[in-house]
Tab-separated table of C-alpha atoms in Angstrom:
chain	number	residue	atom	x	y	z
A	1	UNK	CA	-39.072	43.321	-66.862
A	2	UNK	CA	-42.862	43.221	-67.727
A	3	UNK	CA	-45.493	40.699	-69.183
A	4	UNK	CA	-43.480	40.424	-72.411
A	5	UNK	CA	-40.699	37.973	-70.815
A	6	UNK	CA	-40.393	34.542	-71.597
A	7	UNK	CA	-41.388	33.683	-67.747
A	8	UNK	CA	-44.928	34.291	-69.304
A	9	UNK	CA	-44.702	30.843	-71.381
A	10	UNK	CA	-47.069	28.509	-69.430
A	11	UNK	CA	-45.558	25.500	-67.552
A	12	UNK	CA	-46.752	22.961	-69.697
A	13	UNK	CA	-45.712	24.257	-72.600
A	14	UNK	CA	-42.062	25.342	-71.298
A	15	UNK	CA	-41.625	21.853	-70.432
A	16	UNK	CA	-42.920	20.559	-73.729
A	17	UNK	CA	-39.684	22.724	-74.841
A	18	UNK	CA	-37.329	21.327	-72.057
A	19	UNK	CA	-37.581	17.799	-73.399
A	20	UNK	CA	-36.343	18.904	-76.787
A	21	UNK	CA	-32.865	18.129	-77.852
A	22	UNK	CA	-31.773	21.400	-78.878
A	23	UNK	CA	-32.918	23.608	-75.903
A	24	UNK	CA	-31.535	26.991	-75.259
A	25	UNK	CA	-32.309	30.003	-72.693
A	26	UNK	CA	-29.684	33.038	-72.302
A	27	UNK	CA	-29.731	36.322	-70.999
A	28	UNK	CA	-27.868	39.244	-71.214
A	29	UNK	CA	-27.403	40.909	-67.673
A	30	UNK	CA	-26.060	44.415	-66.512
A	31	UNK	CA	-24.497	43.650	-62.801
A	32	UNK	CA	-27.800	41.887	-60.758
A	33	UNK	CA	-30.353	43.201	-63.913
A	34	UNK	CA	-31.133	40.924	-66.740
A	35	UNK	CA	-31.521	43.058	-69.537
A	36	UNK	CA	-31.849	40.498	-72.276
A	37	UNK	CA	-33.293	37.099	-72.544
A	38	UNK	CA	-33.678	34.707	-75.803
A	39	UNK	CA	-35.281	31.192	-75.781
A	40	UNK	CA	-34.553	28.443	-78.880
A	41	UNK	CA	-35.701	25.040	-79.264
A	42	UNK	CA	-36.028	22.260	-81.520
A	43	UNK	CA	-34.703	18.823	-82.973
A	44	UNK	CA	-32.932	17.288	-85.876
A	45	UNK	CA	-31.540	20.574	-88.582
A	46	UNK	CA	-34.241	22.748	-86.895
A	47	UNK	CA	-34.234	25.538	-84.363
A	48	UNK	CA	-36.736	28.024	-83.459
A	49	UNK	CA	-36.550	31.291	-81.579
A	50	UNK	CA	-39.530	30.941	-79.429
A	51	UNK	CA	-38.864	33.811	-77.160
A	52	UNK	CA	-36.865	37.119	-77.348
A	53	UNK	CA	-36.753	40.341	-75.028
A	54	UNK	CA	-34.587	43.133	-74.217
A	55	UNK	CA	-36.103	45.853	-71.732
A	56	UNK	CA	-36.707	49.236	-73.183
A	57	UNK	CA	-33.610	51.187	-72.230
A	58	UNK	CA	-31.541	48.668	-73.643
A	59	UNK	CA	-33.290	48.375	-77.229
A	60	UNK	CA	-31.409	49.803	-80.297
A	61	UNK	CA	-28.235	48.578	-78.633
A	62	UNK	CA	-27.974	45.464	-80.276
A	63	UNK	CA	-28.512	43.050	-78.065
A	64	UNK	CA	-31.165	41.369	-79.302
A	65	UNK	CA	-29.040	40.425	-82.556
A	66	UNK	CA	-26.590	39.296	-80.350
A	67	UNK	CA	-28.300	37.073	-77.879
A	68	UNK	CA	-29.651	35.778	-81.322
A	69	UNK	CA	-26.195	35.219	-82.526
A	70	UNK	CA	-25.371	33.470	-79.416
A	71	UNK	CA	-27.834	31.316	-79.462
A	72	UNK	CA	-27.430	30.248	-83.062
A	73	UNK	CA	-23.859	29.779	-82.582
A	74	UNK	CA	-24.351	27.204	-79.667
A	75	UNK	CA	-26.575	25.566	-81.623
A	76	UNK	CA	-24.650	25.275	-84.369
A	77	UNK	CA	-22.025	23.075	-82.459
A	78	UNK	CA	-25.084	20.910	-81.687
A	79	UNK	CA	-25.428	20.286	-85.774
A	80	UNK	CA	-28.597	23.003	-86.495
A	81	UNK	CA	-28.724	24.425	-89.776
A	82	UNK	CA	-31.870	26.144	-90.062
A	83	UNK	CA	-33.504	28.287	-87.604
A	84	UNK	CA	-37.278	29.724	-87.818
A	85	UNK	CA	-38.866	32.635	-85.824
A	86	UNK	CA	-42.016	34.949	-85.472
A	87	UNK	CA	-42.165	38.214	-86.891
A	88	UNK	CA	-44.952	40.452	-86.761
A	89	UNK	CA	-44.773	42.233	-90.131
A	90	UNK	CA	-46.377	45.693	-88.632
A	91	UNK	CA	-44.017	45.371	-85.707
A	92	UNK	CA	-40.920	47.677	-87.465
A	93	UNK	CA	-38.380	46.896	-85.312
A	94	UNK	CA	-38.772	43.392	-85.385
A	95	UNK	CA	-38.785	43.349	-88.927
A	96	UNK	CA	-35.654	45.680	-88.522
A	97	UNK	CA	-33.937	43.261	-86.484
A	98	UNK	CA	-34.969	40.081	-88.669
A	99	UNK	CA	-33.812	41.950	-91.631
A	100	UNK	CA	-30.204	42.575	-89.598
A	101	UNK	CA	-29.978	38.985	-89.295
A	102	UNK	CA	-30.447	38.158	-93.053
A	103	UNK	CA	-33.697	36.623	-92.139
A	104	UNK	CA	-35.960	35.144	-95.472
A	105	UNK	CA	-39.590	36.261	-95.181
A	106	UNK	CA	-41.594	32.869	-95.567
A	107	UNK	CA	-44.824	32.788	-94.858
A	108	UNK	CA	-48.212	34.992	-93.012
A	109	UNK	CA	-50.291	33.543	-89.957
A	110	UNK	CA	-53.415	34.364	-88.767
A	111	UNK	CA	-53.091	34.892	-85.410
A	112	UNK	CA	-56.604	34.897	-84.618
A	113	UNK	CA	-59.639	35.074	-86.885
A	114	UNK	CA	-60.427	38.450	-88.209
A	115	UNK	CA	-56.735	39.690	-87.777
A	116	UNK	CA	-54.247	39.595	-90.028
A	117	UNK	CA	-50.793	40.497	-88.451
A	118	UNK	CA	-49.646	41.196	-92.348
């Protein structure tokens, strides 16, 4: 794929993730290819997409709303009610694709000082 996958998480912090109750990596592959990959995690009612990627000739295809589907469906059976993710409000598609998913708007970050991702 490229830097964008979830393999970029650091160690540490993908472990951090591991030990969590709720847990969850998929991927969407065509033949030997993975095409798609989501990562969730949290505890108690609470799940957060942490990761999401599809590879540029699969976008607009919808598989990112459906690895996210997957993944909230699995969790789900393990008793989550609320999920959370990361959208970068200039990033259209990803507001596209939150939007798809009846996602509520909550709150802006500040990524880093000086930038507003707004």
């Amino acid at each position: 794929m490229n830097t964008y996958r979830l393999d970029v998480l650091q160690q540490p912090l993908l472990l951090r993730y591991m030990q969590l109750p709720h847990f969850l990596a998929l991927y969407i592959a065509r033949g030997q290819e993975i095409v798609g990959e989501i990562l969730l995690a949290g505890e108690g009612a609470s799940a957060k997409i942490l990761g999401l990627y599809v590879m540029p000739n699969y976008r607009r295809l919808g598989l990112g709303k459906s690895l996210i589907a997957a993944g909230m469906n699995a969790l789900r059976e393990r008793g989550v009610s609320h999920f959370e993710g990361d959208v970068i409000r200039r990033n259209l598609p990803q507001c596209a694709l939150a939007a798809s998913c009846s996602a509520t708007f909550v709150r802006t970050a500040c990524l880093y000082p000086g930038i507003n991702y707004d």
